[in-house]
PDB file of C-alpha atoms in Angstrom:
ATOM      1  CA  MET A  28      -0.878 -14.300 -11.313  1.00 37.00           C
ATOM      2  CA  SER A  29       2.612 -14.445 -12.759  1.00 40.00           C
ATOM      3  CA  GLU A  30       4.493 -17.725 -12.531  1.00 44.00           C
ATOM      4  CA  ALA A  31       6.530 -16.816  -9.435  1.00 51.00           C
ATOM      5  CA  SER A  32       4.283 -17.201  -6.409  1.00 63.00           C
ATOM      6  CA  PRO A  33       4.747 -14.420  -3.857  1.00 74.00           C
ATOM      7  CA  LEU A  34       6.848 -15.195  -0.819  1.00 76.00           C
ATOM      8  CA  TRP A  35       4.864 -14.520   2.348  1.00 71.00           C
ATOM      9  CA  ASP A  36       6.257 -13.209   5.630  1.00 73.00           C
ATOM     10  CA  PRO A  37       4.018 -14.236   8.573  1.00 68.00           C
ATOM     11  CA  ARG A  38       5.685 -11.763  10.933  1.00 68.00           C
ATOM     12  CA  GLN A  39       5.114  -8.817   8.577  1.00 73.00           C
ATOM     13  CA  TYR A  40       1.549  -9.927   7.837  1.00 67.00           C
ATOM     14  CA  ASN A  41       0.704 -10.114  11.535  1.00 68.00           C
ATOM     15  CA  ARG A  42       2.076  -6.657  12.358  1.00 76.00           C
ATOM     16  CA  PHE A  43      -1.441  -5.272  11.907  1.00 81.00           C
ATOM     17  CA  GLU A  44      -3.291  -8.362  13.085  1.00 79.00           C
ATOM     18  CA  ALA A  45      -5.997  -6.471  14.974  1.00 85.00           C
ATOM     19  CA  GLN A  46      -6.957  -4.409  11.926  1.00 88.00           C
ATOM     20  CA  ARG A  47      -6.816  -7.344   9.519  1.00 85.00           C
ATOM     21  CA  ASP A  48      -8.798  -9.541  11.904  1.00 90.00           C
ATOM     22  CA  ARG A  49     -11.712  -7.114  12.217  1.00 93.00           C
ATOM     23  CA  ALA A  50     -13.195  -7.925   8.789  1.00 95.00           C
ATOM     24  CA  ALA A  51     -12.981 -11.699   9.353  1.00 95.00           C
ATOM     25  CA  LEU A  52     -14.789 -11.415  12.665  1.00 95.00           C
ATOM     26  CA  ASP A  53     -17.435  -9.175  11.098  1.00 97.00           C
ATOM     27  CA  LEU A  54     -17.966 -11.892   8.486  1.00 98.00           C
ATOM     28  CA  LEU A  55     -18.125 -14.786  10.953  1.00 97.00           C
ATOM     29  CA  VAL A  56     -20.677 -13.040  13.138  1.00 96.00           C
ATOM     30  CA  ARG A  57     -23.101 -13.162  10.201  1.00 97.00           C
ATOM     31  CA  LEU A  58     -23.194 -16.976  10.234  1.00 96.00           C
ATOM     32  CA  PRO A  59     -26.379 -18.427  11.792  1.00 95.00           C
ATOM     33  CA  GLU A  60     -26.084 -19.160  15.503  1.00 91.00           C
ATOM     34  CA  ASP A  61     -27.690 -22.590  15.077  1.00 95.00           C
ATOM     35  CA  PHE A  62     -25.376 -23.602  12.222  1.00 96.00           C
ATOM     36  CA  SER A  63     -23.543 -26.871  12.996  1.00 96.00           C
ATOM     37  CA  PRO A  64     -21.130 -27.725  10.166  1.00 98.00           C
ATOM     38  CA  ALA A  65     -19.358 -31.085  10.094  1.00 98.00           C
ATOM     39  CA  GLN A  66     -16.857 -30.295   7.317  1.00 98.00           C
ATOM     40  CA  ILE A  67     -15.218 -26.857   7.445  1.00 98.00           C
ATOM     41  CA  TRP A  68     -12.650 -25.481   5.008  1.00 98.00           C
ATOM     42  CA  ASP A  69     -10.680 -22.269   5.534  1.00 98.00           C
ATOM     43  CA  LEU A  70      -9.287 -21.513   2.070  1.00 98.00           C
ATOM     44  CA  GLY A  71      -6.281 -19.233   2.212  1.00 97.00           C
ATOM     45  CA  CYS A  72      -6.061 -19.729   5.957  1.00 96.00           C
ATOM     46  CA  GLY A  73      -2.775 -17.826   6.375  1.00 93.00           C
ATOM     47  CA  THR A  74      -1.418 -18.238   9.879  1.00 92.00           C
ATOM     48  CA  GLY A  75      -4.541 -20.108  10.917  1.00 95.00           C
ATOM     49  CA  GLN A  76      -6.301 -17.917  13.483  1.00 94.00           C
ATOM     50  CA  HIS A  77      -9.730 -18.240  11.929  1.00 96.00           C
ATOM     51  CA  ALA A  78      -9.529 -21.987  11.325  1.00 97.00           C
ATOM     52  CA  ALA A  79      -8.560 -22.348  14.985  1.00 96.00           C
ATOM     53  CA  LEU A  80     -11.468 -20.110  16.013  1.00 95.00           C
ATOM     54  CA  LEU A  81     -13.875 -22.253  13.984  1.00 97.00           C
ATOM     55  CA  LYS A  82     -12.491 -25.403  15.603  1.00 96.00           C
ATOM     56  CA  ARG A  83     -13.146 -23.929  19.045  1.00 95.00           C
ATOM     57  CA  ARG A  84     -16.639 -22.899  18.000  1.00 96.00           C
ATOM     58  CA  HIS A  85     -17.392 -26.297  16.407  1.00 97.00           C
ATOM     59  CA  PRO A  86     -15.222 -28.810  18.302  1.00 96.00           C
ATOM     60  CA  ASP A  87     -16.864 -31.855  16.676  1.00 97.00           C
ATOM     61  CA  ALA A  88     -16.296 -30.569  13.136  1.00 98.00           C
ATOM     62  CA  HIS A  89     -13.494 -31.701  10.866  1.00 98.00           C
ATOM     63  CA  VAL A  90     -11.678 -28.434  10.140  1.00 98.00           C
ATOM     64  CA  HIS A  91      -9.279 -28.027   7.211  1.00 98.00           C
ATOM     65  CA  GLY A  92      -6.936 -25.064   6.808  1.00 98.00           C
ATOM     66  CA  MET A  93      -5.392 -24.680   3.353  1.00 98.00           C
ATOM     67  CA  ASP A  94      -2.912 -22.084   2.134  1.00 97.00           C
ATOM     68  CA  SER A  95      -0.452 -21.715  -0.718  1.00 94.00           C
ATOM     69  CA  SER A  96       2.343 -20.654   1.662  1.00 93.00           C
ATOM     70  CA  GLU A  97       4.245 -23.212   3.704  1.00 93.00           C
ATOM     71  CA  ALA A  98       5.686 -20.347   5.770  1.00 91.00           C
ATOM     72  CA  MET A  99       2.198 -19.300   6.826  1.00 91.00           C
ATOM     73  CA  LEU A 100       1.218 -22.892   7.622  1.00 96.00           C
ATOM     74  CA  GLU A 101       4.303 -23.359   9.797  1.00 93.00           C
ATOM     75  CA  GLN A 102       2.828 -20.696  12.072  1.00 92.00           C
ATOM     76  CA  ALA A 103      -0.677 -22.170  11.814  1.00 94.00           C
ATOM     77  CA  ARG A 104       0.418 -25.605  13.004  1.00 94.00           C
ATOM     78  CA  PHE A 105       1.375 -24.121  16.377  1.00 91.00           C
ATOM     79  CA  LEU A 106      -2.266 -23.134  16.958  1.00 89.00           C
ATOM     80  CA  SER A 107      -3.948 -26.525  16.764  1.00 84.00           C
ATOM     81  CA  ALA A 108      -3.008 -30.111  16.092  1.00 83.00           C
ATOM     82  CA  ASP A 109      -6.689 -30.933  15.629  1.00 94.00           C
ATOM     83  CA  ILE A 110      -6.882 -29.127  12.270  1.00 97.00           C
ATOM     84  CA  ASP A 111      -5.929 -30.623   8.917  1.00 97.00           C
ATOM     85  CA  TRP A 112      -3.372 -28.084   7.637  1.00 97.00           C
ATOM     86  CA  SER A 113      -2.344 -28.440   4.004  1.00 97.00           C
ATOM     87  CA  VAL A 114      -0.626 -26.589   1.170  1.00 97.00           C
ATOM     88  CA  GLY A 115      -2.904 -26.131  -1.815  1.00 97.00           C
ATOM     89  CA  ASP A 116      -4.162 -23.968  -4.664  1.00 96.00           C
ATOM     90  CA  ILE A 117      -7.716 -22.689  -4.238  1.00 97.00           C
ATOM     91  CA  ALA A 118      -8.263 -22.633  -8.001  1.00 95.00           C
ATOM     92  CA  ARG A 119      -7.592 -26.394  -8.184  1.00 95.00           C
ATOM     93  CA  TRP A 120      -9.176 -27.343  -4.867  1.00 97.00           C
ATOM     94  CA  ARG A 121     -11.592 -30.285  -4.836  1.00 96.00           C
ATOM     95  CA  PRO A 122     -12.764 -31.534  -1.408  1.00 97.00           C
ATOM     96  CA  ALA A 123     -13.011 -35.273  -0.864  1.00 96.00           C
ATOM     97  CA  GLN A 124     -16.534 -34.723   0.426  1.00 97.00           C
ATOM     98  CA  PRO A 125     -18.861 -31.713   0.209  1.00 98.00           C
ATOM     99  CA  ALA A 126     -18.139 -28.875   2.607  1.00 98.00           C
ATOM    100  CA  ASP A 127     -20.661 -27.550   5.099  1.00 98.00           C
ATOM    101  CA  LEU A 128     -18.769 -24.274   5.501  1.00 98.00           C
ATOM    102  CA  ILE A 129     -16.228 -22.675   3.193  1.00 98.00           C
ATOM    103  CA  LEU A 130     -14.496 -19.623   4.620  1.00 98.00           C
ATOM    104  CA  ALA A 131     -12.368 -17.524   2.282  1.00 98.00           C
ATOM    105  CA  ASN A 132     -11.143 -14.470   4.142  1.00 97.00           C
ATOM    106  CA  ALA A 133      -8.960 -12.060   2.149  1.00 95.00           C
ATOM    107  CA  SER A 134      -7.760 -14.798  -0.208  1.00 96.00           C
ATOM    108  CA  LEU A 135      -9.897 -14.928  -3.349  1.00 97.00           C
ATOM    109  CA  GLN A 136      -8.821 -11.459  -4.542  1.00 96.00           C
ATOM    110  CA  TRP A 137      -5.537 -13.066  -5.622  1.00 94.00           C
ATOM    111  CA  LEU A 138      -7.313 -15.395  -8.068  1.00 95.00           C
ATOM    112  CA  PRO A 139      -8.689 -14.679 -11.576  1.00 94.00           C
ATOM    113  CA  HIS A 140     -11.952 -15.689 -13.275  1.00 97.00           C
ATOM    114  CA  HIS A 141     -14.215 -14.984 -10.322  1.00 98.00           C
ATOM    115  CA  ALA A 142     -17.504 -15.887 -11.995  1.00 98.00           C
ATOM    116  CA  ALA A 143     -16.280 -19.430 -12.634  1.00 98.00           C
ATOM    117  CA  LEU A 144     -14.424 -19.593  -9.309  1.00 98.00           C
ATOM    118  CA  PHE A 145     -17.465 -18.696  -7.210  1.00 98.00           C
ATOM    119  CA  ALA A 146     -19.649 -21.167  -9.110  1.00 98.00           C
ATOM    120  CA  HIS A 147     -17.007 -23.836  -8.417  1.00 97.00           C
ATOM    121  CA  LEU A 148     -17.002 -23.021  -4.692  1.00 98.00           C
ATOM    122  CA  ALA A 149     -20.798 -23.226  -4.561  1.00 98.00           C
ATOM    123  CA  GLU A 150     -20.652 -26.641  -6.234  1.00 98.00           C
ATOM    124  CA  ALA A 151     -18.297 -27.836  -3.464  1.00 98.00           C
ATOM    125  CA  LEU A 152     -20.918 -27.131  -0.775  1.00 98.00           C
ATOM    126  CA  ALA A 153     -23.212 -29.759   0.715  1.00 98.00           C
ATOM    127  CA  PRO A 154     -26.951 -28.964   0.594  1.00 98.00           C
ATOM    128  CA  GLY A 155     -27.525 -26.231   3.168  1.00 98.00           C
ATOM    129  CA  GLY A 156     -23.811 -25.468   3.311  1.00 98.00           C
ATOM    130  CA  LEU A 157     -22.511 -21.911   3.581  1.00 98.00           C
ATOM    131  CA  LEU A 158     -19.942 -19.961   1.599  1.00 98.00           C
ATOM    132  CA  ALA A 159     -18.533 -17.012   3.565  1.00 98.00           C
ATOM    133  CA  VAL A 160     -16.186 -14.647   1.734  1.00 98.00           C
ATOM    134  CA  GLN A 161     -14.440 -11.368   2.506  1.00 98.00           C
ATOM    135  CA  MET A 162     -12.304  -9.589  -0.100  1.00 98.00           C
ATOM    136  CA  PRO A 163     -10.500  -6.237  -0.084  1.00 97.00           C
ATOM    137  CA  MET A 164     -11.856  -3.773  -2.655  1.00 97.00           C
ATOM    138  CA  ALA A 165      -8.321  -2.481  -2.895  1.00 95.00           C
ATOM    139  CA  TRP A 166      -7.489  -2.052  -6.577  1.00 96.00           C
ATOM    140  CA  GLU A 167      -9.183   1.338  -6.881  1.00 94.00           C
ATOM    141  CA  THR A 168      -7.860   2.722  -3.591  1.00 97.00           C
ATOM    142  CA  ARG A 169      -5.350   5.557  -3.433  1.00 98.00           C
ATOM    143  CA  HIS A 170      -2.560   3.490  -1.914  1.00 98.00           C
ATOM    144  CA  HIS A 171      -2.866   0.733  -4.532  1.00 97.00           C
ATOM    145  CA  THR A 172      -2.899   3.287  -7.333  1.00 97.00           C
ATOM    146  CA  ILE A 173       0.303   4.809  -5.940  1.00 98.00           C
ATOM    147  CA  MET A 174       1.843   1.329  -5.694  1.00 98.00           C
ATOM    148  CA  ARG A 175       1.122   0.510  -9.344  1.00 97.00           C
ATOM    149  CA  GLU A 176       2.294   3.921 -10.563  1.00 97.00           C
ATOM    150  CA  THR A 177       5.563   3.622  -8.646  1.00 98.00           C
ATOM    151  CA  ALA A 178       6.148   0.075  -9.898  1.00 98.00           C
ATOM    152  CA  ALA A 179       5.754   1.282 -13.504  1.00 97.00           C
ATOM    153  CA  LYS A 180       8.383   4.052 -13.210  1.00 95.00           C
ATOM    154  CA  GLY A 181      12.020   3.803 -12.221  1.00 96.00           C
ATOM    155  CA  PRO A 182      14.894   1.368 -12.739  1.00 98.00           C
ATOM    156  CA  TRP A 183      12.820  -1.498 -11.293  1.00 98.00           C
ATOM    157  CA  ALA A 184      10.007  -1.133 -13.859  1.00 98.00           C
ATOM    158  CA  SER A 185      11.291  -3.785 -16.276  1.00 97.00           C
ATOM    159  CA  ALA A 186      11.634  -6.327 -13.458  1.00 97.00           C
ATOM    160  CA  LEU A 187       8.075  -5.621 -12.323  1.00 97.00           C
ATOM    161  CA  THR A 188       6.454  -5.639 -15.757  1.00 96.00           C
ATOM    162  CA  GLY A 189       3.952  -8.487 -15.895  1.00 93.00           C
ATOM    163  CA  VAL A 190       4.032  -9.087 -12.142  1.00 94.00           C
ATOM    164  CA  ASP A 191       0.428  -9.359 -11.025  1.00 87.00           C
ATOM    165  CA  THR A 192      -0.922  -8.094  -7.756  1.00 89.00           C
ATOM    166  CA  ILE A 193      -4.502  -7.800  -6.523  1.00 90.00           C
ATOM    167  CA  ALA A 194      -6.943  -7.283  -9.413  1.00 88.00           C
ATOM    168  CA  PRO A 195     -10.261  -5.386  -9.419  1.00 96.00           C
ATOM    169  CA  LEU A 196     -13.220  -7.304  -8.047  1.00 98.00           C
ATOM    170  CA  LEU A 197     -16.388  -7.895 -10.018  1.00 98.00           C
ATOM    171  CA  ALA A 198     -19.469  -5.830  -9.341  1.00 98.00           C
ATOM    172  CA  ALA A 199     -21.518  -7.179  -6.448  1.00 98.00           C
ATOM    173  CA  GLU A 200     -24.286  -8.105  -8.894  1.00 98.00           C
ATOM    174  CA  ALA A 201     -21.882 -10.383 -10.779  1.00 98.00           C
ATOM    175  CA  TYR A 202     -21.188 -12.427  -7.647  1.00 98.00           C
ATOM    176  CA  TYR A 203     -24.920 -12.807  -7.138  1.00 98.00           C
ATOM    177  CA  GLU A 204     -25.289 -14.027 -10.739  1.00 98.00           C
ATOM    178  CA  ALA A 205     -22.493 -16.572 -10.263  1.00 98.00           C
ATOM    179  CA  LEU A 206     -24.068 -18.020  -7.121  1.00 98.00           C
ATOM    180  CA  ALA A 207     -27.808 -17.748  -7.819  1.00 98.00           C
ATOM    181  CA  PRO A 208     -28.087 -20.968  -9.877  1.00 98.00           C
ATOM    182  CA  LEU A 209     -27.020 -23.033  -6.823  1.00 98.00           C
ATOM    183  CA  CYS A 210     -27.580 -20.868  -3.758  1.00 98.00           C
ATOM    184  CA  ASP A 211     -30.356 -19.192  -1.799  1.00 92.00           C
ATOM    185  CA  ASP A 212     -30.146 -16.476   0.853  1.00 94.00           C
ATOM    186  CA  ILE A 213     -27.292 -14.673  -0.891  1.00 98.00           C
ATOM    187  CA  ASP A 214     -26.228 -11.765   1.299  1.00 98.00           C
ATOM    188  CA  ILE A 215     -23.695  -9.346  -0.223  1.00 98.00           C
ATOM    189  CA  TRP A 216     -22.558  -6.103   1.386  1.00 98.00           C
ATOM    190  CA  SER A 217     -19.584  -3.787   1.568  1.00 98.00           C
ATOM    191  CA  THR A 218     -18.107  -1.443   4.117  1.00 98.00           C
ATOM    192  CA  THR A 219     -15.133   0.874   4.428  1.00 98.00           C
ATOM    193  CA  TYR A 220     -12.951   0.626   7.517  1.00 97.00           C
ATOM    194  CA  LEU A 221     -10.877   3.554   8.667  1.00 97.00           C
ATOM    195  CA  HIS A 222      -7.810   1.726   9.936  1.00 96.00           C
ATOM    196  CA  VAL A 223      -5.805   3.589  12.551  1.00 96.00           C
ATOM    197  CA  LEU A 224      -2.201   2.492  11.968  1.00 96.00           C
ATOM    198  CA  ASN A 225       0.793   3.206  14.189  1.00 94.00           C
ATOM    199  CA  GLY A 226       4.487   3.350  13.415  1.00 94.00           C
ATOM    200  CA  ASP A 227       6.718   4.988  10.831  1.00 95.00           C
ATOM    201  CA  ASN A 228       5.416   4.949   7.242  1.00 95.00           C
ATOM    202  CA  ALA A 229       2.556   2.746   8.408  1.00 97.00           C
ATOM    203  CA  VAL A 230       0.803   2.389   5.047  1.00 98.00           C
ATOM    204  CA  LEU A 231       3.983   1.064   3.453  1.00 97.00           C
ATOM    205  CA  GLU A 232       4.392  -1.404   6.322  1.00 95.00           C
ATOM    206  CA  TRP A 233       0.744  -2.472   5.904  1.00 95.00           C
ATOM    207  CA  MET A 234       1.265  -3.091   2.177  1.00 96.00           C
ATOM    208  CA  LYS A 235       4.504  -5.016   2.742  1.00 94.00           C
ATOM    209  CA  GLY A 236       2.383  -7.664   4.470  1.00 92.00           C
ATOM    210  CA  THR A 237       0.020  -8.272   1.531  1.00 91.00           C
ATOM    211  CA  ALA A 238      -0.248  -6.338  -1.732  1.00 93.00           C
ATOM    212  CA  LEU A 239       3.480  -5.738  -2.132  1.00 96.00           C
ATOM    213  CA  ARG A 240       4.434  -9.417  -1.775  1.00 94.00           C
ATOM    214  CA  PRO A 241       4.496 -10.147  -5.550  1.00 94.00           C
ATOM    215  CA  TYR A 242       6.693  -7.087  -6.207  1.00 97.00           C
ATOM    216  CA  LEU A 243       9.019  -7.856  -3.315  1.00 96.00           C
ATOM    217  CA  THR A 244       9.316 -11.450  -4.522  1.00 95.00           C
ATOM    218  CA  ALA A 245      10.180 -10.292  -8.049  1.00 97.00           C
ATOM    219  CA  LEU A 246      12.935  -8.010  -6.677  1.00 97.00           C
ATOM    220  CA  ALA A 247      14.217 -10.457  -4.054  1.00 95.00           C
ATOM    221  CA  GLY A 248      17.320 -11.258  -6.122  1.00 97.00           C
ATOM    222  CA  ASP A 249      18.416  -7.608  -6.119  1.00 98.00           C
ATOM    223  CA  PRO A 250      18.201  -6.255  -2.560  1.00 97.00           C
ATOM    224  CA  ALA A 251      19.514  -2.825  -3.588  1.00 98.00           C
ATOM    225  CA  MET A 252      16.839  -2.451  -6.254  1.00 98.00           C
ATOM    226  CA  GLN A 253      14.177  -3.708  -3.861  1.00 98.00           C
ATOM    227  CA  GLY A 254      15.294  -1.156  -1.293  1.00 98.00           C
ATOM    228  CA  ALA A 255      15.231   1.677  -3.823  1.00 98.00           C
ATOM    229  CA  PHE A 256      11.719   0.735  -4.908  1.00 98.00           C
ATOM    230  CA  LEU A 257      10.495   0.622  -1.310  1.00 98.00           C
ATOM    231  CA  GLN A 258      12.096   3.975  -0.563  1.00 98.00           C
ATOM    232  CA  ALA A 259      10.423   5.627  -3.565  1.00 98.00           C
ATOM    233  CA  LEU A 260       7.074   4.054  -2.742  1.00 98.00           C
ATOM    234  CA  GLY A 261       7.410   4.907   0.932  1.00 98.00           C
ATOM    235  CA  GLU A 262       8.031   8.566   0.161  1.00 98.00           C
ATOM    236  CA  ARG A 263       4.895   8.784  -1.982  1.00 98.00           C
ATOM    237  CA  LEU A 264       2.758   6.941   0.551  1.00 98.00           C
ATOM    238  CA  ALA A 265       4.017   9.057   3.444  1.00 98.00           C
ATOM    239  CA  SER A 266       3.037  12.174   1.506  1.00 98.00           C
ATOM    240  CA  ALA A 267      -0.395  10.818   0.616  1.00 98.00           C
ATOM    241  CA  PHE A 268      -1.049   9.414   4.115  1.00 98.00           C
ATOM    242  CA  PRO A 269       0.760  11.714   6.548  1.00 97.00           C
ATOM    243  CA  ARG A 270       1.253  10.727  10.147  1.00 97.00           C
ATOM    244  CA  ARG A 271      -0.966  12.770  12.435  1.00 98.00           C
ATOM    245  CA  ALA A 272       0.219  14.770  15.422  1.00 97.00           C
ATOM    246  CA  ASP A 273      -1.113  12.027  17.690  1.00 97.00           C
ATOM    247  CA  GLY A 274       1.129   9.477  15.930  1.00 97.00           C
ATOM    248  CA  ALA A 275      -1.621   7.683  13.998  1.00 98.00           C
ATOM    249  CA  THR A 276      -1.913   7.211  10.249  1.00 98.00           C
ATOM    250  CA  LEU A 277      -5.435   6.833   8.851  1.00 98.00           C
ATOM    251  CA  LEU A 278      -6.036   4.352   6.018  1.00 98.00           C
ATOM    252  CA  PRO A 279      -9.528   4.047   4.485  1.00 98.00           C
ATOM    253  CA  PHE A 280      -9.971   0.454   3.319  1.00 97.00           C
ATOM    254  CA  PRO A 281     -13.142  -0.867   1.586  1.00 98.00           C
ATOM    255  CA  ARG A 282     -14.091  -4.557   1.693  1.00 98.00           C
ATOM    256  CA  LEU A 283     -16.747  -6.757   0.072  1.00 98.00           C
ATOM    257  CA  PHE A 284     -18.544  -9.461   2.074  1.00 98.00           C
ATOM    258  CA  LEU A 285     -20.657 -12.381   0.930  1.00 98.00           C
ATOM    259  CA  VAL A 286     -22.561 -15.190   2.634  1.00 98.00           C
ATOM    260  CA  ALA A 287     -24.501 -17.662   0.477  1.00 98.00           C
ATOM    261  CA  GLN A 288     -26.285 -20.932   1.304  1.00 98.00           C
ATOM    262  CA  ARG A 289     -26.391 -23.903  -1.054  1.00 98.00           C
ATOM    263  CA  ARG A 290     -29.978 -24.914  -1.698  1.00 96.00           C
TER     264      ARG A 290
END
């Protein structure tokens, strides 16, 4: 990522909470029913819903929710006082004691060097501990391609040059290779959701909650330029993803899932 960390907007992120939450719940349902972790980490916990869910599911566990955004954590702290909420960088994270469960839902796609990163996360697990990951396979999608093309053309292009957003994921086989030296029962799968979005220019509004954050942060000092960029991008997205007669906008969105157990 570029040096300026993206500024996150919890309200914008949560506009499509039901759609964003679906993948996390589909991941959590794959955890063994008899699994009883004592140390749980939610890395990139955002506004904290899934850390709070894990605390309810495992009330005796010590649950940690970590995120790079203080704004997100301000919202998370309203959910539970029984969770250790902290600001941190996943790439530099080192738990004081091995984790029994590491959840990383829609967070690791922002980080580079995935082969080394996933090996590091596996090393942080206690024997028998689980790593559960969900990542958008967004880089190759139509809406992300339109976003990058629009960012590269226009009066805002120089300000957005070198600003990193979500990068391509590795092949599924590469994640297996990174984890196999330390883990057994590595389960990797992918699926494509067809999100049904409501509202005007819904795909733009969806992207303003996540992928567009680095670009919006880079243009934050020039509101007029930021507005012009969003207008140009919104016009292209509205053409590519037209609103249906019933008011819905359909957004295909592929995601990669992974659950691995430390041997």
